[in-house]
PDB file of C-alpha atoms in Angstrom:
ATOM      1  CA  MET B   1     234.579 137.112  73.505  1.00  0.00           C
ATOM      2  CA  ASN B   2     234.755 138.605  76.926  1.00  0.00           C
ATOM      3  CA  LYS B   3     231.634 139.339  78.976  1.00  0.00           C
ATOM      4  CA  MET B   4     233.626 141.469  81.397  1.00  0.00           C
ATOM      5  CA  ARG B   5     234.746 143.709  78.525  1.00  0.00           C
ATOM      6  CA  LEU B   6     231.118 144.205  77.526  1.00  0.00           C
ATOM      7  CA  GLU B   7     230.111 145.064  81.083  1.00  0.00           C
ATOM      8  CA  GLU B   8     232.976 147.547  81.380  1.00  0.00           C
ATOM      9  CA  ALA B   9     231.984 149.224  78.112  1.00  0.00           C
ATOM     10  CA  ILE B  10     228.348 149.538  79.178  1.00  0.00           C
ATOM     11  CA  GLU B  11     229.093 150.695  82.715  1.00  0.00           C
ATOM     12  CA  SER B  12     231.608 153.293  81.531  1.00  0.00           C
ATOM     13  CA  GLY B  13     229.185 154.640  78.923  1.00  0.00           C
ATOM     14  CA  ASP B  14     231.312 153.559  75.952  1.00  0.00           C
ATOM     15  CA  LEU B  15     228.291 152.765  73.796  1.00  0.00           C
ATOM     16  CA  LYS B  16     230.324 152.539  70.595  1.00  0.00           C
ATOM     17  CA  GLU B  17     232.417 149.709  72.047  1.00  0.00           C
ATOM     18  CA  ALA B  18     229.396 148.044  73.652  1.00  0.00           C
ATOM     19  CA  VAL B  19     227.466 148.060  70.367  1.00  0.00           C
ATOM     20  CA  LYS B  20     230.465 146.593  68.548  1.00  0.00           C
ATOM     21  CA  ILE B  21     230.750 143.748  71.061  1.00  0.00           C
ATOM     22  CA  ILE B  22     227.009 143.067  71.017  1.00  0.00           C
ATOM     23  CA  GLU B  23     226.951 142.992  67.213  1.00  0.00           C
ATOM     24  CA  ASP B  24     229.860 140.518  67.272  1.00  0.00           C
ATOM     25  CA  VAL B  25     227.893 138.346  69.697  1.00  0.00           C
ATOM     26  CA  GLY B  26     224.990 138.318  67.238  1.00  0.00           C
ATOM     27  CA  GLU B  27     227.197 137.491  64.273  1.00  0.00           C
ATOM     28  CA  LYS B  28     228.891 134.634  66.123  1.00  0.00           C
ATOM     29  CA  LEU B  29     225.615 133.469  67.696  1.00  0.00           C
ATOM     30  CA  ASP B  30     227.269 133.283  71.104  1.00  0.00           C
ATOM     31  CA  HIS B  31     224.443 132.118  73.384  1.00  0.00           C
ATOM     32  CA  SER B  32     226.614 132.449  76.484  1.00  0.00           C
ATOM     33  CA  PHE B  33     225.879 136.200  76.388  1.00  0.00           C
ATOM     34  CA  THR B  34     222.095 135.762  76.675  1.00  0.00           C
ATOM     35  CA  PRO B  35     221.929 136.300  80.477  1.00  0.00           C
ATOM     36  CA  ILE B  36     224.041 139.465  80.459  1.00  0.00           C
ATOM     37  CA  LEU B  37     222.228 140.877  77.436  1.00  0.00           C
ATOM     38  CA  SER B  38     218.872 140.118  79.034  1.00  0.00           C
ATOM     39  CA  ARG B  39     219.932 141.895  82.215  1.00  0.00           C
ATOM     40  CA  TYR B  40     221.077 145.025  80.393  1.00  0.00           C
ATOM     41  CA  LEU B  41     218.004 144.976  78.165  1.00  0.00           C
ATOM     42  CA  ALA B  42     215.899 145.391  81.290  1.00  0.00           C
ATOM     43  CA  THR B  43     218.093 147.961  83.028  1.00  0.00           C
ATOM     44  CA  THR B  44     219.647 150.282  80.444  1.00  0.00           C
ATOM     45  CA  ASN B  45     218.282 153.751  79.853  1.00  0.00           C
ATOM     46  CA  SER B  46     219.967 153.949  76.448  1.00  0.00           C
ATOM     47  CA  VAL B  47     217.516 153.491  73.588  1.00  0.00           C
ATOM     48  CA  LEU B  48     220.391 152.668  71.231  1.00  0.00           C
ATOM     49  CA  LEU B  49     221.780 149.990  73.519  1.00  0.00           C
ATOM     50  CA  ARG B  50     218.332 148.544  74.211  1.00  0.00           C
ATOM     51  CA  ASN B  51     217.595 148.281  70.473  1.00  0.00           C
ATOM     52  CA  VAL B  52     220.915 146.619  69.647  1.00  0.00           C
ATOM     53  CA  ILE B  53     220.490 144.159  72.512  1.00  0.00           C
ATOM     54  CA  ALA B  54     216.908 143.332  71.472  1.00  0.00           C
ATOM     55  CA  ILE B  55     217.963 142.683  67.873  1.00  0.00           C
ATOM     56  CA  THR B  56     220.872 140.513  69.000  1.00  0.00           C
ATOM     57  CA  LEU B  57     218.702 138.491  71.374  1.00  0.00           C
ATOM     58  CA  ALA B  58     216.186 137.960  68.577  1.00  0.00           C
ATOM     59  CA  ASP B  59     219.012 136.829  66.266  1.00  0.00           C
ATOM     60  CA  LEU B  60     220.240 134.392  68.904  1.00  0.00           C
ATOM     61  CA  GLY B  61     216.783 132.861  69.119  1.00  0.00           C
ATOM     62  CA  ASP B  62     217.456 131.747  72.680  1.00  0.00           C
ATOM     63  CA  SER B  63     214.315 130.839  74.629  1.00  0.00           C
ATOM     64  CA  GLY B  64     215.826 132.530  77.695  1.00  0.00           C
ATOM     65  CA  ALA B  65     215.438 135.864  75.932  1.00  0.00           C
ATOM     66  CA  VAL B  66     211.709 135.595  75.285  1.00  0.00           C
ATOM     67  CA  LEU B  67     210.469 137.037  78.594  1.00  0.00           C
ATOM     68  CA  PRO B  68     212.908 139.975  78.617  1.00  0.00           C
ATOM     69  CA  LEU B  69     211.871 140.808  75.053  1.00  0.00           C
ATOM     70  CA  ILE B  70     208.182 140.630  75.977  1.00  0.00           C
ATOM     71  CA  ASP B  71     208.825 142.843  78.998  1.00  0.00           C
ATOM     72  CA  LEU B  72     210.467 145.366  76.685  1.00  0.00           C
ATOM     73  CA  LEU B  73     207.217 145.692  74.763  1.00  0.00           C
ATOM     74  CA  ARG B  74     205.198 146.463  77.859  1.00  0.00           C
ATOM     75  CA  PRO B  75     204.692 150.151  78.622  1.00  0.00           C
ATOM     76  CA  ARG B  76     207.056 151.518  81.260  1.00  0.00           C
ATOM     77  CA  GLU B  77     205.599 153.318  84.221  1.00  0.00           C
TER      78      GLU B  77
END
């Protein structure tokens, strides 16, 4: 899978493509995507994208995703 393709989909607003890629990452348990998913989890304004990323990170079970997931639960100011 291609991280650059995911970034392009997110940055261009192609949420359908981004969700498809993220779901594939979760199915294949590709831990190499954890940093990019964590970054977009913290920065996206899309509720849909944030939810899909959070579910995928939880599925991956990567310890690097714990803090971004905890931060997601904190109230935003």
